[in-house]
XYZ file of C-alpha atoms in Angstrom:
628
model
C 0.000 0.000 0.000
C 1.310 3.534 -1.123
C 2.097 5.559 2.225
C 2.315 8.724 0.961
C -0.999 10.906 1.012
C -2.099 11.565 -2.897
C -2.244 15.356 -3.894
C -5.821 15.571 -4.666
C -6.605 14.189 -1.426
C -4.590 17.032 0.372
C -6.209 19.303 -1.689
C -10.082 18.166 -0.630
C -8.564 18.086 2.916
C -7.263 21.616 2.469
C -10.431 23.163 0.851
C -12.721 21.438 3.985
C -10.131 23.098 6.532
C -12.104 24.583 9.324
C -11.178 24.398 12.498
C -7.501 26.031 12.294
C -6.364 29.604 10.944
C -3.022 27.801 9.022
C -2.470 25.076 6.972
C 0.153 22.881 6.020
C 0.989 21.874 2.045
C 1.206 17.725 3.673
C 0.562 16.303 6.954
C 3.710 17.071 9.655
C 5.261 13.213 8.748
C 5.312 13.834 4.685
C 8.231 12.372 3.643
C 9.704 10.834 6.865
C 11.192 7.846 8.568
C 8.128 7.538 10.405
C 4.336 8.532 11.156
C 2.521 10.987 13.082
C -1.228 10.622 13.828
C -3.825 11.037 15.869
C -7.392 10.204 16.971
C -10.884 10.480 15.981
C -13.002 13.405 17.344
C -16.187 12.466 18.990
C -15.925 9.368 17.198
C -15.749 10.933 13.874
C -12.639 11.533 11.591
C -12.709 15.475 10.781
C -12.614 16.728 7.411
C -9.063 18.246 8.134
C -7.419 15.351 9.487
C -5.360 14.611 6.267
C -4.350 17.847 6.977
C -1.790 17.321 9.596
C -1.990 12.973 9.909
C -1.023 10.556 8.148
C -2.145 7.722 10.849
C -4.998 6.871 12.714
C -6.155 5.188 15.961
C -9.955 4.558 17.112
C -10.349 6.247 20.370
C -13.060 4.013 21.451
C -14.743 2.922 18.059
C -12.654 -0.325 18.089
C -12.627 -1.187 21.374
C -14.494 -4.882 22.507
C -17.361 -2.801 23.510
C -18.092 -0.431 21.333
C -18.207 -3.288 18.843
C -19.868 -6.041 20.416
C -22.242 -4.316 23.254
C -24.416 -7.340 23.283
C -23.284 -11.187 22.876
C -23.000 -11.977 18.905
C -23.991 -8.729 17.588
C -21.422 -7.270 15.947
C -21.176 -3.058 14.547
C -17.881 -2.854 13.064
C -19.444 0.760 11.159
C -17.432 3.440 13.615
C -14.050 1.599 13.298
C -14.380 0.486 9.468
C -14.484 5.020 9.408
C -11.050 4.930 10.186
C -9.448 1.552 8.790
C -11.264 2.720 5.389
C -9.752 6.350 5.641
C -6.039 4.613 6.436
C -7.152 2.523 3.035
C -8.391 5.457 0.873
C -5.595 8.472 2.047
C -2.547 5.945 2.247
C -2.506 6.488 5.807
C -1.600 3.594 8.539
C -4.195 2.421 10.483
C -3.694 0.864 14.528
C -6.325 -1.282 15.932
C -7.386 0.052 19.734
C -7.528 -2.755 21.206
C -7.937 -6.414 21.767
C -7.726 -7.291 25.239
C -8.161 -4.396 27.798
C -9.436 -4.765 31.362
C -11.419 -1.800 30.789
C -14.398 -1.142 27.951
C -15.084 -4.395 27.420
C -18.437 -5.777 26.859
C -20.939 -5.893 30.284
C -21.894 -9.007 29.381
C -18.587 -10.564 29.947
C -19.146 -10.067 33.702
C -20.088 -12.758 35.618
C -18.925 -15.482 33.019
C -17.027 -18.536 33.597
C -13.352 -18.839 32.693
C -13.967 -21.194 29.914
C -16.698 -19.056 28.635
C -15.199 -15.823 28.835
C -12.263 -17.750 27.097
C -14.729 -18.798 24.582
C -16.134 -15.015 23.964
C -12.570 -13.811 23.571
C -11.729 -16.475 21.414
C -14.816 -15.066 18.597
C -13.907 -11.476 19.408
C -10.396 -12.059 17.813
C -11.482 -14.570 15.061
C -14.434 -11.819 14.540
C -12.071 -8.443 13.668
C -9.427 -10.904 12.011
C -12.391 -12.062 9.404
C -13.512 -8.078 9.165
C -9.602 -6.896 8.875
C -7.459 -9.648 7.616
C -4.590 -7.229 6.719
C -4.157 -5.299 10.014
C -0.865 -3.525 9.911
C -0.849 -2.320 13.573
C -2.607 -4.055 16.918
C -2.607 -2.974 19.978
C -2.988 -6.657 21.457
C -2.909 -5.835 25.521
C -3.415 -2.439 27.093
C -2.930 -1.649 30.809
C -2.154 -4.724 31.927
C 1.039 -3.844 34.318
C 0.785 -4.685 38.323
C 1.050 -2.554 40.975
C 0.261 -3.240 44.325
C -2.137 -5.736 44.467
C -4.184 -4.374 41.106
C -3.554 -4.089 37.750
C -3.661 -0.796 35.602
C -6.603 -1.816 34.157
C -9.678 -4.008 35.579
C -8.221 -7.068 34.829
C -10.074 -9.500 37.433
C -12.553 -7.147 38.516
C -15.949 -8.766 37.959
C -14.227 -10.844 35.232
C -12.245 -13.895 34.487
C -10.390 -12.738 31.788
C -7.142 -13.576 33.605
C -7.873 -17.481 34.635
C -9.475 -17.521 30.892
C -6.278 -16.696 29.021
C -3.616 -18.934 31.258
C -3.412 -16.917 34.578
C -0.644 -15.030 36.272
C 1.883 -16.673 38.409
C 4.060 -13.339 38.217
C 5.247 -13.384 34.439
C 1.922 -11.949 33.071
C 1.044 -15.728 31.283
C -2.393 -14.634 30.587
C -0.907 -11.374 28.212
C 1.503 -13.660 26.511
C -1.517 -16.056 25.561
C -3.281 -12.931 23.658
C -0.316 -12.358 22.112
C 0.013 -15.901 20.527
C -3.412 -16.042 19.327
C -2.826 -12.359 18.018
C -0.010 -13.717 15.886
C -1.469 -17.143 15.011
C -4.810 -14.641 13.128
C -2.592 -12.040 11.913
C 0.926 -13.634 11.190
C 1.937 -9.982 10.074
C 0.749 -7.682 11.618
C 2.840 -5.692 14.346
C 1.732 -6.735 17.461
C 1.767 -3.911 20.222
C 1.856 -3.967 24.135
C 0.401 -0.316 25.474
C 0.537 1.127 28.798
C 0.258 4.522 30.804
C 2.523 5.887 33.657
C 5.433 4.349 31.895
C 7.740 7.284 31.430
C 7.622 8.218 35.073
C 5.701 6.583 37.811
C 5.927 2.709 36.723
C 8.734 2.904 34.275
C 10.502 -0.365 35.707
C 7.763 -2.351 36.103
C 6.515 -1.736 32.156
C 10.343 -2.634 31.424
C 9.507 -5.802 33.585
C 6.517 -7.019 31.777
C 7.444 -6.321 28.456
C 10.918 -8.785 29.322
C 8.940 -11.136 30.973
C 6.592 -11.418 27.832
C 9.498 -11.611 25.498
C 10.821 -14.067 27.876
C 8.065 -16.384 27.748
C 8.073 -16.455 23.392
C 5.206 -14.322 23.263
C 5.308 -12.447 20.066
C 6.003 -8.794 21.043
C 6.514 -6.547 18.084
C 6.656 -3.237 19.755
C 6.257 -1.234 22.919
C 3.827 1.275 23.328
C 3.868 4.410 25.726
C 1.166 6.391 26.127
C 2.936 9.119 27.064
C 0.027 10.759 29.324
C 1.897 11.198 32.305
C 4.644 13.931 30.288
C 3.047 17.596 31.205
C 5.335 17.702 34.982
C 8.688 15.936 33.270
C 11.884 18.488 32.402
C 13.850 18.065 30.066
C 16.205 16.325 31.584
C 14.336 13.538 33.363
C 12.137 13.282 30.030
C 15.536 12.001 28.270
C 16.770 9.896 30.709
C 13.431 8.391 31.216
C 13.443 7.569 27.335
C 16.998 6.058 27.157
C 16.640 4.144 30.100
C 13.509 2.604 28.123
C 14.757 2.077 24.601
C 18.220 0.629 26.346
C 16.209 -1.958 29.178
C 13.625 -3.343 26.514
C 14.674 -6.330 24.524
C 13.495 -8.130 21.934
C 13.684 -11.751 21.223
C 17.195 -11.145 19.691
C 18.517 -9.637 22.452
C 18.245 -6.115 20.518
C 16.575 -2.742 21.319
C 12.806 -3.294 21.079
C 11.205 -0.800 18.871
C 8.839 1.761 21.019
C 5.590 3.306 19.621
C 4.434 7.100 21.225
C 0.828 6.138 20.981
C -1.641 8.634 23.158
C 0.673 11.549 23.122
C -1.068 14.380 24.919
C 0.334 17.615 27.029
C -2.775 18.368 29.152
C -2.812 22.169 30.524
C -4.100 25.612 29.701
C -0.776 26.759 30.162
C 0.436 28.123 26.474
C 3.760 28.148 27.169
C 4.085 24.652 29.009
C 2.346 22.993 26.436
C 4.639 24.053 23.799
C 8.006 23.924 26.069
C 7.043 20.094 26.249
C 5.991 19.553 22.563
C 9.244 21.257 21.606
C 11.154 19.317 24.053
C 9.662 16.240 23.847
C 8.215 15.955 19.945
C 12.178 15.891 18.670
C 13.360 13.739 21.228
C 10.828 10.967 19.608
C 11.107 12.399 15.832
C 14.742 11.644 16.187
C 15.204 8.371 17.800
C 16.174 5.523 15.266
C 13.895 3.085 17.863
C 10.787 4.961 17.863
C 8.723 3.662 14.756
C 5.719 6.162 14.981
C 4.009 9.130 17.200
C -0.037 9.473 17.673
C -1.302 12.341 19.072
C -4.688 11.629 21.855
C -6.672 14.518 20.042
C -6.145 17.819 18.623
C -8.956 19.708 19.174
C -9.473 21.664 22.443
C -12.377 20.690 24.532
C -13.009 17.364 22.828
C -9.970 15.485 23.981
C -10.266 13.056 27.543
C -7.737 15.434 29.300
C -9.874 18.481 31.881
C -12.425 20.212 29.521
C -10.479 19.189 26.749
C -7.349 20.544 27.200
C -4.562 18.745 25.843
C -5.833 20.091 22.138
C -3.881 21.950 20.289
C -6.128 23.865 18.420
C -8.466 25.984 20.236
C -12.090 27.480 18.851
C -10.359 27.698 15.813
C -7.017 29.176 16.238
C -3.401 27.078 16.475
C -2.200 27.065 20.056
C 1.636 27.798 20.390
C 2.421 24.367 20.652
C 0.415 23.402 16.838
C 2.087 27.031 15.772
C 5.257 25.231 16.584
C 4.525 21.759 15.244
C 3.800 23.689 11.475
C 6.865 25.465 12.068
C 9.198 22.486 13.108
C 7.651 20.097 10.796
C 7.439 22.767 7.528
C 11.374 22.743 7.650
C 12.588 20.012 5.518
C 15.851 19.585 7.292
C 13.711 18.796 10.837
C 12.214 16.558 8.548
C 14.896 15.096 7.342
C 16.369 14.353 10.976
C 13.462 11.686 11.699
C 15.191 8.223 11.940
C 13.559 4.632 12.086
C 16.157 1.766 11.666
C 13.045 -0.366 13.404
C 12.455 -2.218 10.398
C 8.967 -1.445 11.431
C 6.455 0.971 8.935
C 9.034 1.327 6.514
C 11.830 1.721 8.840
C 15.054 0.528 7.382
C 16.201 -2.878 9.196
C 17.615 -2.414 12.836
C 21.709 -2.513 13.370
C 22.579 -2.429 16.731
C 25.222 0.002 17.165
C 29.099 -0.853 17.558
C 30.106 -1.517 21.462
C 31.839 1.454 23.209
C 33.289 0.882 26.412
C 32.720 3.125 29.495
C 35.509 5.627 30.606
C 36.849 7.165 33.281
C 34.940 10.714 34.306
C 37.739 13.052 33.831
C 39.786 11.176 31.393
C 41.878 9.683 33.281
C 41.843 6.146 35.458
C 41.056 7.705 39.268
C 44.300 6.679 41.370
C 44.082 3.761 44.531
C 45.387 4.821 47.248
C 43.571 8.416 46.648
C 40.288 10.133 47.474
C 37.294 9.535 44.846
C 34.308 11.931 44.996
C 31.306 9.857 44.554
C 29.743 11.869 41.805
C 32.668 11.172 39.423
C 31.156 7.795 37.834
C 32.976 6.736 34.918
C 31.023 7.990 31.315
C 28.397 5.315 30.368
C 29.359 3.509 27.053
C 27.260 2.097 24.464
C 25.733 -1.503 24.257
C 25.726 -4.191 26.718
C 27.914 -4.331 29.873
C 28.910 -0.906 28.794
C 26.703 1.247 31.478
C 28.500 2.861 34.346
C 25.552 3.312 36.805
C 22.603 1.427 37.860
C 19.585 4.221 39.549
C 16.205 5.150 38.135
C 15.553 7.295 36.140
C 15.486 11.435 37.893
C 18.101 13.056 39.082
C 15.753 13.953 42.164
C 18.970 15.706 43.909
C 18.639 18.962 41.428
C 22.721 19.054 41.429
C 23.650 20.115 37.880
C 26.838 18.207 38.572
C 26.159 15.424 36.168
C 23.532 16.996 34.639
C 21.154 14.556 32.240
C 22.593 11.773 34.012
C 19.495 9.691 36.636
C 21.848 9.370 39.400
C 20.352 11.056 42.318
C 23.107 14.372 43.121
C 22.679 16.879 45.962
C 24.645 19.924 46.333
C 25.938 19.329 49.851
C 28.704 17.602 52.311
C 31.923 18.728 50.836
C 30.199 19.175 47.383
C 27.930 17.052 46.167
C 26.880 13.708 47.343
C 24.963 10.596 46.297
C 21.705 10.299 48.033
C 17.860 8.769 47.453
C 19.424 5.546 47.441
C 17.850 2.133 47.176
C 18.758 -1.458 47.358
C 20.672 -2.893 43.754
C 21.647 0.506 42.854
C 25.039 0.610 41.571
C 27.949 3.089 40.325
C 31.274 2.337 38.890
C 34.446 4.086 38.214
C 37.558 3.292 36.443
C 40.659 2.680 39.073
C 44.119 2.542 38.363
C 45.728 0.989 41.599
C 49.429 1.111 42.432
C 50.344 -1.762 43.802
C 48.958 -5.247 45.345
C 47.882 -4.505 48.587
C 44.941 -4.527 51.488
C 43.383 -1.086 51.905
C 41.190 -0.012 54.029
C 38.243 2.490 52.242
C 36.928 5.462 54.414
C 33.558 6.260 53.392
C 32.200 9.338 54.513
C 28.297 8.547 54.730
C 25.232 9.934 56.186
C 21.612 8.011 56.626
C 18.054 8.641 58.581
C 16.973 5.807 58.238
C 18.372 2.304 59.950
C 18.270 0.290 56.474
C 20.867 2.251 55.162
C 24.393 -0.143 53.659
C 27.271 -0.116 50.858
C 29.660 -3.373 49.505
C 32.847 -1.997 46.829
C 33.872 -4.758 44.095
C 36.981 -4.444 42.137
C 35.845 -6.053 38.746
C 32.527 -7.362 40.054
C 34.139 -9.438 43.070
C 33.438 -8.175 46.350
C 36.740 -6.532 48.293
C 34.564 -5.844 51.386
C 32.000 -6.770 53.657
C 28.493 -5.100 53.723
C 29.197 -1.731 55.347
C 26.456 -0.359 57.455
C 25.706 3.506 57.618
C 24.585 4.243 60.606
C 21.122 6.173 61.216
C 22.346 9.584 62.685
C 21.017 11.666 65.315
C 17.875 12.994 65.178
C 17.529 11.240 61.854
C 19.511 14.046 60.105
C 20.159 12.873 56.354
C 22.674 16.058 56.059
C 25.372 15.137 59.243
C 28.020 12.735 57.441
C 30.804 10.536 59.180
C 33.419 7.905 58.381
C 32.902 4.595 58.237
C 35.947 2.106 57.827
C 36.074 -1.045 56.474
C 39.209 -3.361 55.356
C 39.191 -4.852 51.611
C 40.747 -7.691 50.421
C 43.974 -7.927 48.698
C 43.201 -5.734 45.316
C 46.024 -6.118 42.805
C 48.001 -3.804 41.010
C 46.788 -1.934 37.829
C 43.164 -0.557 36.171
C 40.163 -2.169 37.453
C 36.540 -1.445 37.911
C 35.256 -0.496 41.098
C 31.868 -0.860 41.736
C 29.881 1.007 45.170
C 26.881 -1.044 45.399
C 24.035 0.382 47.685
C 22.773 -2.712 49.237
C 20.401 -1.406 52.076
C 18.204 1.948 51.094
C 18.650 5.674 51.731
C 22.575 5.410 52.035
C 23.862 8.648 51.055
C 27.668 8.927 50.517
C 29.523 12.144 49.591
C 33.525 10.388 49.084
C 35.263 7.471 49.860
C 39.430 7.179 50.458
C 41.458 4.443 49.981
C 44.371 4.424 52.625
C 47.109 1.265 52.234
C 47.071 -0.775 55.078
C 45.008 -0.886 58.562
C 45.301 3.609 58.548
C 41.651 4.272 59.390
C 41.557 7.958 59.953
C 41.428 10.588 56.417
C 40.890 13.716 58.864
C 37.253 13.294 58.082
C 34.791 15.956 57.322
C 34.468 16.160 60.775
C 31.133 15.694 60.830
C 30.314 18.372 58.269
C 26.848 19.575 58.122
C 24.901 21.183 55.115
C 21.825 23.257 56.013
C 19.894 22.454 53.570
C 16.782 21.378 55.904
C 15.951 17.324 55.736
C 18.626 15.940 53.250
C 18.269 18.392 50.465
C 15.741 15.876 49.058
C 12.345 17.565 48.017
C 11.790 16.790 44.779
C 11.883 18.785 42.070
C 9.004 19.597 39.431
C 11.463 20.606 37.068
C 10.386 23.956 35.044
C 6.353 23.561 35.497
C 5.824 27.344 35.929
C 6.354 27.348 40.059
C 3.187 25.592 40.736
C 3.723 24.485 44.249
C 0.595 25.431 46.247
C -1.458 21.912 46.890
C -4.991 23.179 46.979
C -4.335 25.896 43.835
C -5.728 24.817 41.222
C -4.686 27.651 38.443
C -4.878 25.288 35.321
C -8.172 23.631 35.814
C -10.782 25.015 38.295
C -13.029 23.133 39.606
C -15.923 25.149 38.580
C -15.426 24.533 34.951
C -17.158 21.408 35.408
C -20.464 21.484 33.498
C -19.339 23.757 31.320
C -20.666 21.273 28.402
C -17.820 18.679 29.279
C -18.720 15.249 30.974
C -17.073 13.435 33.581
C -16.990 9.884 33.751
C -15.110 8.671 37.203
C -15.019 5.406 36.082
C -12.949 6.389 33.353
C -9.143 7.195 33.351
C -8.151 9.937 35.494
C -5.455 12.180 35.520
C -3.750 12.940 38.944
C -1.441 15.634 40.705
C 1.450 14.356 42.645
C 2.276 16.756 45.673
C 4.885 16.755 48.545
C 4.217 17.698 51.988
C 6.172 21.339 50.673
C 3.838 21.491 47.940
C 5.561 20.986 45.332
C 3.970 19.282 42.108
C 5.751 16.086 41.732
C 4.197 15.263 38.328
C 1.063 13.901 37.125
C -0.133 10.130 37.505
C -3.279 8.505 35.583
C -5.194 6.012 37.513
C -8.581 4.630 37.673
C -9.651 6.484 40.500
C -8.387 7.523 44.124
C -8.043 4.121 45.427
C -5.842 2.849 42.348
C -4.270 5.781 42.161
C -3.117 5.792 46.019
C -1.740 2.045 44.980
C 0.277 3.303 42.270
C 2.076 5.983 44.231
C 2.844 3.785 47.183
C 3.983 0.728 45.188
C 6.516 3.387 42.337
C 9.824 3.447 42.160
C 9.811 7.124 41.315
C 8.802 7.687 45.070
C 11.775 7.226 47.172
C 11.039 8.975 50.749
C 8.548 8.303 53.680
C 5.946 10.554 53.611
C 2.539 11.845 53.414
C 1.636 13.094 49.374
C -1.062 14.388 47.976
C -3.219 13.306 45.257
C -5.279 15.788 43.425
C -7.908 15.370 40.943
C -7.275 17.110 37.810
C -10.779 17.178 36.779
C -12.527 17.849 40.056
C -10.328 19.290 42.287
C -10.794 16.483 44.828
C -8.333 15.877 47.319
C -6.527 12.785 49.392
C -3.302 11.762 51.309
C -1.535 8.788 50.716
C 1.154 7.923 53.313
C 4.290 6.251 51.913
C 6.607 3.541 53.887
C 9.995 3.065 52.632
């Protein structure tokens, strides 16, 4: 099928052009590595969507219940809209979705597991006999664990868990839809989708997606959502997106290829929106493992975000963040910069990229015996065995130290020090040691909490016991000591070392390695930096110093009714606050209760503490208290 839009039908979607005060001479991806789309409009495909698109997803016409409301009955009419404009405009066309724990049929509640096995089994063999030749499936959505739940209602008044295999803790059930996706359409790429993946449960989407790949099931691609974007910088955005295209394999062992596939920056803030669309849009436009970018809507007020406000063109008129998309997109050397080695839509085929070992920080090997500042990791490399530190994603610390970097930095000890620490987190830095001998290291160290431990390794064998860091006075994060500990014999010349954290909230600011049983560096004596707990509020990055908990500046409360319905049993967006206030990001859940789940059982929170949840839509309130 051609996948280039024909003139004449740019033309007709020119000459229909409504709803926006420019136009384009071909949709933003004309001519690129890769695809941009977007979404039908209250279920309809608008006259001007050639305009800007050349894909299209369903946003609820092909879903299992939109489709089949009532056992047997089948209305294919409001999906075959958009698989017959992909057909007639040379556009691609996704299919939204197969298996979701949400919007399925009512009917299905209550059933057996053999007979919900049974309806599942015609729902697929149903769509593969209407669309044979689907290019794109989304084959599970919001399927990832957290807590005790699942994103989506998976086991909630229905069996389709037990009817598809189960779960003993490798997501069996999700690999069985993707076998019989593959066995009805043998080539078709097959999609897994989920939301919160960039920030709140980006290692346990990693986790799944591995597991699945793991098991044989046949995973194509990996989709993010992208909805949880507005509250990530710049910097956190591109770690966040490394650390996912370089932690998701395929069955090769290579670089999975990612799909952006509800894309959606949801504020009435002008100037956010388009910060993040210009930050963010590139970053995906770029990548050589991103095969394709939809957009969740386009129009203001008729998008699932509050009152509509993730569209980007508003009662006729570009917002700055369109205004910027016709300006990026109408340069033909942006264009140009798109890559897609995927193999996937016309990407070429996917080379994994020539090995390049780590290196030292500053050049040059760090010297044994000497004094090594903790934030002076070696460089990370490229390809396997070739990464220099092991943390999440954020750089929660705010030190512009090793700026772009995830390791958590804080501007305080003697300079800057490693804290926000958990269990498995590693760094590693390239040694050059003068002769064979047993040092002792002198770690200067600070913790609250009582968990709190380190181990060194000299080329991944351990030189030292477990070395606990003492909980401090008045559990003060900020007041750092020395802590001794002898290694084994380490032999002369360049090495690895590796400081492991191996019990949480260790923070360390430098550790010196003294020749023999010498146990004393002078210390820091016990320097303290006033920088209130241990430096470690977390940052919102640049999201316009919006800090107060119960403002609510970007969507009041009282714009409710305003010709916009709420549905709470729907997906919700939520604010993230600390006990200062500060926005921590936003989190979509399927109401308060999963929502609290999610922020208790993520990764991305690393401190005890009471948060805040707030509504986007309504303004509602509630505290969660996290235990670390």
């Amino acid at each position: 099928m051609e996948k280039s839009f024909s003139r004449a039908a740019r033309a007709v979607a020119v000459a229909t052009l409504a709803v926006s005060s420019l136009s384009l001479a071909a949709p933003f991806a004309e001519g690129g590595a890769k695809f941009i789309g977007n979404i039908t409009t209250r279920g309809q495909v608008q006259s001007d969507f050639g305009t800007y698109w050349n894909q299209i997803t369903a946003e609820n016409e092909c879903k299992w219940a939109s489709i089949e409301a009532s056992r047997g009955n089948f209305n294919f009419n409001g999906c075959d809209a958009c698989y017959n404009w992909a057909k007639k405009n040379g556009g691609h066309f996704k299919f939204h979705a197969l298996v979701w724990g949400s919007q399925y049929p009512n009917w299905l509640n209550g059933l057996s597991a053999d007979e919900t096995k049974k309806a599942i089994t015609t729902w697929f063999d149903r769509v593969a006999k209407q669309y044979p030749d689907l290019e794109m499936i989304d084959v599970v959505n919001e399927a990832i664990k957290s807590g005790g739940s699942y994103h989506s209602g998976y086991g909630k008044n229905n069996n389709i868990i037990p009817a598809l295999g189960g779960d003993n803790g490798n997501y069996e059930f999700v690999a069985t839809a993707f076998k019989m996706a593959r066995e009805r359409w043998p080539k078709a790429i097959l999609i897994y989708n989920d939301y919160n993946t960039f920030q709140w449960q980006i290692n346990e989407g990693i986790d799944l997606v591995n597991k699945l790949v793991k098991q044989g099931a046949p995973v194509d691609a990996y989709g993010q959502q992208a909805h949880d974007l507005t509250d990530m910088n710049e910097s956190n955005f591109k770690s966040a997106l490394n650390k996912i295209q370089t932690s998701v394999k395929n069955a090769k062992g290579e670089p999975m290829p990612l799909f952006i596939t509800e894309y959606d920056i949801g504020t009435d803030n002008d100037n956010q929106q388009k910060q993040r669309y210009s930050e963010q849009i590139p970053a995906f436009w770029e990548s050589p493992q991103v095969a394709g970018i939809t957009l969740w809507g386009y129009v203001y007020g008729a998008t699932w975000t509050t009152n509509g406000n993730s569209g980007i063109i508003k009662n006729g008129s570009d917002r700055p963040a369109m205004k910027w998309m016709k300006e990026y997109f109408g340069n033909p050397s942006n264009v140009a910069k798109g890559k897609n080695t995927t193999g996937l839509i016309g990407g070429e085929g996917y080379e994994p990229p020539e090995p390049v070992p780590q290196e030292p920080f500053k050049g040059t090997a760090l010297a044994i015996p000497g004094k090594i500042e903790v934030e002076d990791y070696d460089k990370n490399g490229v390809g396997e065995g070739n990464t220099s530190y092991s943390d999440d994603y954020t750089n929660d610390g705010g030190s512009k130290y090793r700026d772009g970097d995830g390791v958590d930095l804080y501007d305080e000890g003697t300079g800057v020090v490693l804290g926000m620490t958990k269990t498995g987190e590693w760094l590693e830095y390239t040694v050059e040691v003068a002769k064979d001998a047993e040092y002792t290291i002198v770690t200067s160290g600070a913790a609250g909490g009582t968990s709190a431990a380190i181990k060194y390794y000299i080329d991944d064998k351990a030189v030292t016991d477990e070395i606990k860091i003492d909980q401090t006075a008045d559990n003060k994060w900020d007041v750092y000591k020395d802590f001794s500990a002898k290694t084994t014999k380490i032999t002369a010349g360049k090495h690895v070392l590796k400081l492991e954290i191996t019990g949480d909230y260790a923070n360390v600011d430098y550790f010196t390695f003294v020749e023999g049983d010498v146990a004393s560096t002078g210390g820091n004596g016990g320097n303290t930096a006033q920088t209130g707990d241990n430096g470690n509020t977390a940052q919102a990055g640049d999201n316009g110093g919006d800090s107060q908990i119960g403002g609510n500046d970007e969507e009041p409360p009282a714009a409710i009714g305003a010709g916009f319905k709420y549905d709470p049993n729907a997906l919700q967006d939520y604010y993230v606050f600390d006990q200062q206030g500060v926005r921590l990001g936003v989190l979509s859940a399927y109401g308060f209760e999963a929502a609290t789940e999610i922020l208790q059982s993520s990764s991305a929170v690393k401190k005890s503490g009471v948060y805040y949840l707030r509504n986007r839509f309504t303004g509602a309130m509630q505290s969660v208290r996290v235990v670390r």
